[in-house]
């Protein structure tokens, strides 16, 4: 379909609820409108470099008006720790009809920290007040998987992982530590919202690395994957979507404009934005078509410039956002949500928190991930027709050099660069082929795999109960492609099973494995995702996959 045309619905159903759209606050462009000079008292980026505000400070009224004009249903507000009074923020947003999501990023960067961790928790009083305002939409934990694995990213006085110490623990016990901490956080947020008279709100795990989605979702967090950033989109979304489906969570998506590329666009800092306006446009459409509960952009800094006159002017990226909100979304009502997602191929693997470096599993700096965990990367490589790497699951692995580093030598005082870099240097793209791949963890039930013609089982461990559930899927007609080290001695040989097949592999180069994947992997130039009877078909519209084309196909309707 041309993406400017409405999507036809042969069943003539009412649209599903429209994803709520939001914008995250400023980090370098200008002061937080309600914090004023306190904005410059803390670092507001994870770069480790204080960056002075670049534009004149807007008033709260000017800022809220800009949010309204940009079509924001909600505002993602990272709390500046020295600021205690949030009454004006909550009042102004309520009067404008804009919901608020409270985030912890600035506290993670600067402290104060929960004892024994590198984590900042929002005060119960603030959560109560926000709930009492009727505008609280969620509580956001920024990159918790990153800060569990890389404990010294911000807090460098000691090794204090985000959810707790895992030194000396195996994977199951490390997950137990994280699980207990997350459940306590969710209980505390639930209690505070109830005290404020509000209904429970999602506690979000906004993630850059495609690991620990299932671990955190199982404990009660809501998956909020970042797209663009330094991600491989089918892998990132297939993993987060699988976690949301398996654990019955909402799905939020963050279109994160920090990234690796440079080009002739307004640039606030190296890599900010690190994605072109054209890529941003396709990424917004992609995220929307996955039917998330909410979708937001990080950050407002690159959507607008604030002038001394008090006026906001949209940038090229801001024009993209405006077109998306005011044109694309109204003209493309969704007839599905992420909860309707179905797998043609299910990838089942335990979480070892390994994205390709193999170091510090779950924050244990004295350990490395099992060698068998790398079979997950090999699985994605095979399922993507070789388009995803076989040695990692994001760009933070060997073999990728970020163009944004070319701007590191530019003094920060010279930013923003009004026209960015002279020419675009492109690393990041949005496309790799895969066929409706959803990821499930080692606790998946047999019924959750129904409809998947191919079930690929990889990773480092598999409980006996899940092995029996997988055997049942083969009996029911699926092809189950399972690593020999996960067979547990029970079903060690390739064989026909009921209406399906049980195929045991040592590597994905085995002929039987290649044959099983070839029968199910689909076309090397299409990425698909099924939602009920609708199939989203995605193709690269440019050589590097920077832009995408979308098509919706529906299953035939009897009669």
Tab-separated table of C-alpha atoms in Angstrom, residues 66-385:
chain	number	residue	atom	x	y	z
A	66	UNK	CA	4.093	23.530	22.117
A	67	UNK	CA	3.210	20.049	23.394
A	68	UNK	CA	-0.414	20.698	22.505
A	69	UNK	CA	0.461	21.984	19.037
A	70	UNK	CA	2.648	18.918	18.422
A	71	UNK	CA	-0.302	16.687	19.280
A	72	UNK	CA	1.072	15.107	22.457
A	73	UNK	CA	-1.436	13.068	24.458
A	74	UNK	CA	1.139	12.637	27.219
A	75	UNK	CA	4.431	14.074	28.386
A	76	UNK	CA	7.382	11.980	29.599
A	77	UNK	CA	8.913	13.992	32.442
A	78	UNK	CA	12.221	12.905	33.951
A	79	UNK	CA	12.301	14.198	37.502
A	80	UNK	CA	15.238	16.457	38.413
A	81	UNK	CA	16.203	15.183	41.870
A	82	UNK	CA	16.753	18.571	43.638
A	83	UNK	CA	13.229	19.655	42.658
A	84	UNK	CA	10.619	18.685	45.264
A	85	UNK	CA	7.592	20.755	44.256
A	86	UNK	CA	5.757	19.379	41.212
A	87	UNK	CA	2.379	20.999	41.841
A	88	UNK	CA	2.706	23.454	38.957
A	89	UNK	CA	3.768	20.714	36.525
A	90	UNK	CA	0.779	18.557	37.409
A	91	UNK	CA	-1.635	21.502	37.368
A	92	UNK	CA	-0.452	22.841	34.008
A	93	UNK	CA	-0.607	19.440	32.316
A	94	UNK	CA	-4.037	18.730	33.761
A	95	UNK	CA	-5.392	22.044	32.520
A	96	UNK	CA	-4.033	21.238	29.052
A	97	UNK	CA	-5.521	17.728	29.055
A	98	UNK	CA	-2.077	16.104	28.796
A	99	UNK	CA	-1.151	12.995	30.799
A	100	UNK	CA	2.217	12.586	32.489
A	101	UNK	CA	4.711	9.729	32.685
A	102	UNK	CA	7.250	10.157	35.480
A	103	UNK	CA	10.774	8.954	34.674
A	104	UNK	CA	13.903	8.278	36.700
A	105	UNK	CA	16.715	8.917	34.183
A	106	UNK	CA	18.195	12.070	35.744
A	107	UNK	CA	18.293	10.424	39.157
A	108	UNK	CA	20.034	7.393	37.644
A	109	UNK	CA	22.660	9.718	36.198
A	110	UNK	CA	23.128	11.950	39.241
A	111	UNK	CA	21.654	10.230	42.299
A	112	UNK	CA	20.435	10.037	45.016
A	113	UNK	CA	20.472	6.275	44.839
A	114	UNK	CA	18.603	3.490	46.561
A	115	UNK	CA	21.032	1.941	49.041
A	116	UNK	CA	23.230	-0.699	47.443
A	117	UNK	CA	22.204	0.132	43.877
A	118	UNK	CA	22.751	2.664	41.080
A	119	UNK	CA	18.971	3.193	40.894
A	120	UNK	CA	16.887	6.285	41.565
A	121	UNK	CA	13.324	5.612	42.678
A	122	UNK	CA	10.677	8.308	42.478
A	123	UNK	CA	9.259	9.406	45.808
A	124	UNK	CA	5.995	7.818	46.880
A	125	UNK	CA	4.632	11.318	47.542
A	126	UNK	CA	5.218	12.397	43.944
A	127	UNK	CA	3.536	9.262	42.605
A	128	UNK	CA	0.596	9.852	44.966
A	129	UNK	CA	0.271	13.481	43.871
A	130	UNK	CA	0.424	12.561	40.192
A	131	UNK	CA	-2.188	9.845	40.678
A	132	UNK	CA	-4.408	12.289	42.573
A	133	UNK	CA	-4.219	14.701	39.631
A	134	UNK	CA	-5.839	12.045	37.456
A	135	UNK	CA	-3.065	12.457	34.885
A	136	UNK	CA	-0.527	9.774	35.824
A	137	UNK	CA	-0.089	7.372	32.884
A	138	UNK	CA	3.021	5.448	33.936
A	139	UNK	CA	6.294	5.323	35.847
A	140	UNK	CA	9.311	4.891	33.612
A	141	UNK	CA	12.601	3.167	34.506
A	142	UNK	CA	15.206	4.260	31.988
A	143	UNK	CA	17.376	1.480	30.530
A	144	UNK	CA	17.233	-0.758	33.617
A	145	UNK	CA	18.737	-3.731	31.760
A	146	UNK	CA	21.705	-1.564	30.751
A	147	UNK	CA	22.276	-0.365	34.323
A	148	UNK	CA	21.970	-3.862	35.758
A	149	UNK	CA	24.622	-5.225	33.386
A	150	UNK	CA	26.848	-2.117	33.285
A	151	UNK	CA	26.627	-0.974	36.873
A	152	UNK	CA	29.342	1.701	36.559
A	153	UNK	CA	27.734	3.505	33.616
A	154	UNK	CA	26.826	6.481	35.819
A	155	UNK	CA	27.638	5.623	39.435
A	156	UNK	CA	31.342	4.913	39.562
A	157	UNK	CA	32.144	4.861	43.269
A	158	UNK	CA	31.300	1.149	43.518
A	159	UNK	CA	29.892	-1.773	41.535
A	160	UNK	CA	26.218	-1.500	42.439
A	161	UNK	CA	23.842	-3.000	39.835
A	162	UNK	CA	20.412	-1.506	39.290
A	163	UNK	CA	18.303	-4.157	41.013
A	164	UNK	CA	20.875	-5.811	43.267
A	165	UNK	CA	24.106	-7.742	43.516
A	166	UNK	CA	24.443	-10.943	41.510
A	167	UNK	CA	28.111	-11.737	42.150
A	168	UNK	CA	28.730	-15.466	42.340
A	169	UNK	CA	25.181	-16.374	41.301
A	170	UNK	CA	24.131	-18.574	38.419
A	171	UNK	CA	21.517	-17.305	35.971
A	172	UNK	CA	18.495	-18.635	37.851
A	173	UNK	CA	19.573	-17.118	41.171
A	174	UNK	CA	20.576	-13.831	39.532
A	175	UNK	CA	17.147	-13.625	37.915
A	176	UNK	CA	15.666	-14.318	41.348
A	177	UNK	CA	17.415	-11.237	42.768
A	178	UNK	CA	16.146	-9.071	39.914
A	179	UNK	CA	12.656	-10.555	40.090
A	180	UNK	CA	12.298	-9.808	43.799
A	181	UNK	CA	13.493	-6.212	43.379
A	182	UNK	CA	11.171	-5.527	40.444
A	183	UNK	CA	8.157	-6.987	42.223
A	184	UNK	CA	8.869	-4.730	45.198
A	185	UNK	CA	9.123	-1.668	42.926
A	186	UNK	CA	5.815	-2.492	41.232
A	187	UNK	CA	4.129	-3.045	44.627
A	188	UNK	CA	5.390	0.320	45.863
A	189	UNK	CA	4.136	2.145	42.751
A	190	UNK	CA	0.784	0.370	42.979
A	191	UNK	CA	0.463	1.326	46.652
A	192	UNK	CA	1.315	4.978	45.976
A	193	UNK	CA	-1.155	5.276	43.097
A	194	UNK	CA	-3.879	3.677	45.218
A	195	UNK	CA	-3.171	6.136	48.031
A	196	UNK	CA	-3.569	8.927	45.486
A	197	UNK	CA	-6.928	7.533	44.448
A	198	UNK	CA	-5.729	6.315	41.068
A	199	UNK	CA	-5.843	3.009	39.235
A	200	UNK	CA	-2.619	1.013	38.792
A	201	UNK	CA	-0.316	2.329	36.074
A	202	UNK	CA	2.375	0.495	34.099
A	203	UNK	CA	5.906	0.458	35.463
A	204	UNK	CA	7.941	0.680	32.286
A	205	UNK	CA	11.236	-0.937	31.376
A	206	UNK	CA	12.405	1.395	28.595
A	207	UNK	CA	15.202	-0.639	27.030
A	208	UNK	CA	18.024	-0.085	24.573
A	209	UNK	CA	19.431	-3.650	24.698
A	210	UNK	CA	17.183	-6.547	23.561
A	211	UNK	CA	17.819	-8.600	26.707
A	212	UNK	CA	15.892	-9.053	29.966
A	213	UNK	CA	12.547	-8.086	28.392
A	214	UNK	CA	11.047	-11.374	29.563
A	215	UNK	CA	12.789	-11.339	32.946
A	216	UNK	CA	11.382	-7.891	33.721
A	217	UNK	CA	7.950	-8.543	32.197
A	218	UNK	CA	7.577	-11.723	34.225
A	219	UNK	CA	8.229	-9.701	37.395
A	220	UNK	CA	5.637	-7.072	36.476
A	221	UNK	CA	7.264	-4.451	34.273
A	222	UNK	CA	5.846	-3.320	30.937
A	223	UNK	CA	8.141	-3.709	27.902
A	224	UNK	CA	9.033	-0.365	26.307
A	225	UNK	CA	11.579	-1.079	23.549
A	226	UNK	CA	13.496	1.710	21.879
A	227	UNK	CA	13.350	1.679	18.100
A	228	UNK	CA	15.957	3.367	15.926
A	229	UNK	CA	18.692	4.038	18.564
A	230	UNK	CA	21.325	1.348	17.843
A	231	UNK	CA	18.821	-1.473	17.378
A	232	UNK	CA	17.997	-4.122	14.829
A	233	UNK	CA	14.278	-3.520	14.541
A	234	UNK	CA	12.889	-7.048	13.849
A	235	UNK	CA	14.970	-8.444	16.693
A	236	UNK	CA	14.157	-5.640	19.136
A	237	UNK	CA	10.443	-5.578	18.408
A	238	UNK	CA	10.074	-9.353	18.066
A	239	UNK	CA	11.670	-9.822	21.489
A	240	UNK	CA	9.704	-7.108	23.296
A	241	UNK	CA	6.445	-8.047	21.580
A	242	UNK	CA	6.926	-11.683	22.529
A	243	UNK	CA	7.477	-10.692	26.165
A	244	UNK	CA	4.329	-8.541	26.168
A	245	UNK	CA	2.252	-11.360	24.652
A	246	UNK	CA	3.681	-14.094	26.888
A	247	UNK	CA	3.197	-12.126	30.114
A	248	UNK	CA	0.030	-10.222	29.121
A	249	UNK	CA	1.548	-6.749	29.409
A	250	UNK	CA	0.957	-3.501	27.630
A	251	UNK	CA	3.535	-2.603	24.979
A	252	UNK	CA	4.954	0.904	24.807
A	253	UNK	CA	7.438	1.940	22.110
A	254	UNK	CA	9.990	4.746	22.306
A	255	UNK	CA	11.180	6.222	19.013
A	256	UNK	CA	14.630	7.216	20.275
A	257	UNK	CA	16.418	9.803	18.142
A	258	UNK	CA	19.814	9.333	19.787
A	259	UNK	CA	21.832	7.181	17.398
A	260	UNK	CA	24.941	6.515	15.338
A	261	UNK	CA	24.506	8.562	12.159
A	262	UNK	CA	25.277	12.139	11.126
A	263	UNK	CA	23.908	14.323	8.359
A	264	UNK	CA	22.777	17.785	7.282
A	265	UNK	CA	20.133	18.297	9.953
A	266	UNK	CA	20.002	20.339	13.170
A	267	UNK	CA	22.352	18.518	15.549
A	268	UNK	CA	22.240	19.166	19.305
A	269	UNK	CA	25.130	16.844	20.209
A	270	UNK	CA	27.063	14.051	18.505
A	271	UNK	CA	24.443	11.465	17.616
A	272	UNK	CA	21.530	13.656	18.687
A	273	UNK	CA	19.736	13.172	16.441
A	274	UNK	CA	21.605	10.221	14.999
A	275	UNK	CA	18.852	9.315	12.531
A	276	UNK	CA	17.729	11.218	9.464
A	277	UNK	CA	14.271	12.775	9.133
A	278	UNK	CA	13.456	10.142	6.503
A	279	UNK	CA	14.398	7.293	8.851
A	280	UNK	CA	12.428	8.932	11.661
A	281	UNK	CA	9.324	9.074	9.456
A	282	UNK	CA	9.533	5.354	8.663
A	283	UNK	CA	10.321	4.420	12.262
A	284	UNK	CA	7.247	6.251	13.558
A	285	UNK	CA	5.026	4.451	11.055
A	286	UNK	CA	6.629	1.117	11.898
A	287	UNK	CA	6.138	1.612	15.632
A	288	UNK	CA	2.538	2.726	15.185
A	289	UNK	CA	1.652	-0.240	12.963
A	290	UNK	CA	2.816	-2.620	15.706
A	291	UNK	CA	-0.221	-1.461	17.681
A	292	UNK	CA	1.438	-0.373	20.940
A	293	UNK	CA	-0.544	0.937	23.874
A	294	UNK	CA	1.507	4.136	23.791
A	295	UNK	CA	4.218	5.524	21.528
A	296	UNK	CA	6.542	8.403	22.372
A	297	UNK	CA	9.555	10.177	20.945
A	298	UNK	CA	12.858	10.886	22.714
A	299	UNK	CA	13.352	13.892	22.845
A	300	UNK	CA	11.558	17.153	22.109
A	301	UNK	CA	14.957	18.843	21.658
A	302	UNK	CA	15.225	17.863	18.007
A	303	UNK	CA	11.596	18.509	17.133
A	304	UNK	CA	11.714	22.230	17.919
A	305	UNK	CA	13.912	25.255	18.519
A	306	UNK	CA	12.836	27.844	21.091
A	307	UNK	CA	13.498	31.465	20.209
A	308	UNK	CA	13.950	34.520	22.397
A	309	UNK	CA	10.607	35.784	21.144
A	310	UNK	CA	8.940	32.900	22.975
A	311	UNK	CA	8.013	31.131	19.766
A	312	UNK	CA	8.792	27.497	18.993
A	313	UNK	CA	9.906	26.620	15.467
A	314	UNK	CA	9.705	23.071	14.162
A	315	UNK	CA	12.836	21.445	12.787
A	316	UNK	CA	12.892	18.960	9.907
A	317	UNK	CA	12.345	16.191	12.465
A	318	UNK	CA	9.530	18.229	13.996
A	319	UNK	CA	7.812	18.453	10.636
A	320	UNK	CA	8.067	14.668	10.340
A	321	UNK	CA	6.427	14.262	13.760
A	322	UNK	CA	3.669	16.731	12.897
A	323	UNK	CA	2.880	14.928	9.626
A	324	UNK	CA	2.791	11.606	11.457
A	325	UNK	CA	0.424	12.827	14.183
A	326	UNK	CA	-1.876	15.020	12.109
A	327	UNK	CA	-1.929	13.119	8.802
A	328	UNK	CA	-0.640	9.546	8.899
A	329	UNK	CA	-2.313	8.427	12.133
A	330	UNK	CA	-5.817	9.778	11.338
A	331	UNK	CA	-5.663	8.307	7.837
A	332	UNK	CA	-4.569	4.864	9.019
A	333	UNK	CA	-6.848	3.623	11.810
A	334	UNK	CA	-5.649	0.321	13.246
A	335	UNK	CA	-7.890	-2.717	13.438
A	336	UNK	CA	-5.540	-4.608	15.726
A	337	UNK	CA	-3.318	-4.053	18.745
A	338	UNK	CA	-0.091	-5.658	19.884
A	339	UNK	CA	-2.164	-8.143	21.899
A	340	UNK	CA	-3.302	-9.689	18.601
A	341	UNK	CA	0.279	-10.562	17.593
A	342	UNK	CA	0.834	-14.121	16.419
A	343	UNK	CA	4.019	-15.975	15.549
A	344	UNK	CA	4.666	-17.766	12.302
A	345	UNK	CA	8.063	-18.570	13.807
A	346	UNK	CA	8.582	-18.741	17.561
A	347	UNK	CA	12.094	-18.409	18.958
A	348	UNK	CA	12.318	-19.889	22.447
A	349	UNK	CA	15.360	-19.202	24.581
A	350	UNK	CA	16.304	-18.525	28.173
A	351	UNK	CA	17.540	-15.064	29.099
A	352	UNK	CA	21.290	-14.813	29.738
A	353	UNK	CA	21.360	-10.979	29.346
A	354	UNK	CA	23.931	-11.414	26.563
A	355	UNK	CA	23.692	-8.990	23.622
A	356	UNK	CA	27.001	-10.028	22.073
A	357	UNK	CA	29.806	-9.107	24.417
A	358	UNK	CA	29.204	-12.008	26.803
A	359	UNK	CA	30.487	-10.077	29.800
A	360	UNK	CA	28.822	-9.411	33.148
A	361	UNK	CA	25.701	-11.564	32.815
A	362	UNK	CA	22.976	-9.939	34.910
A	363	UNK	CA	25.617	-7.610	36.390
A	364	UNK	CA	27.972	-10.327	37.645
A	365	UNK	CA	31.314	-8.808	36.668
A	366	UNK	CA	33.259	-11.977	37.555
A	367	UNK	CA	31.384	-14.182	35.086
A	368	UNK	CA	30.757	-14.581	31.375
A	369	UNK	CA	27.634	-15.777	29.623
A	370	UNK	CA	27.539	-19.459	28.635
A	371	UNK	CA	28.905	-20.189	25.176
A	372	UNK	CA	25.549	-21.728	24.284
A	373	UNK	CA	23.826	-18.363	24.752
A	374	UNK	CA	25.397	-17.296	21.479
A	375	UNK	CA	23.167	-19.756	19.642
A	376	UNK	CA	20.459	-17.093	19.969
A	377	UNK	CA	22.430	-14.812	17.646
A	378	UNK	CA	22.985	-17.686	15.238
A	379	UNK	CA	19.241	-18.349	15.241
A	380	UNK	CA	18.407	-14.751	14.323
A	381	UNK	CA	21.114	-14.828	11.659
A	382	UNK	CA	19.557	-17.913	10.090
A	383	UNK	CA	15.958	-16.671	10.396
A	384	UNK	CA	16.852	-13.334	8.754
A	385	UNK	CA	18.442	-14.917	5.676
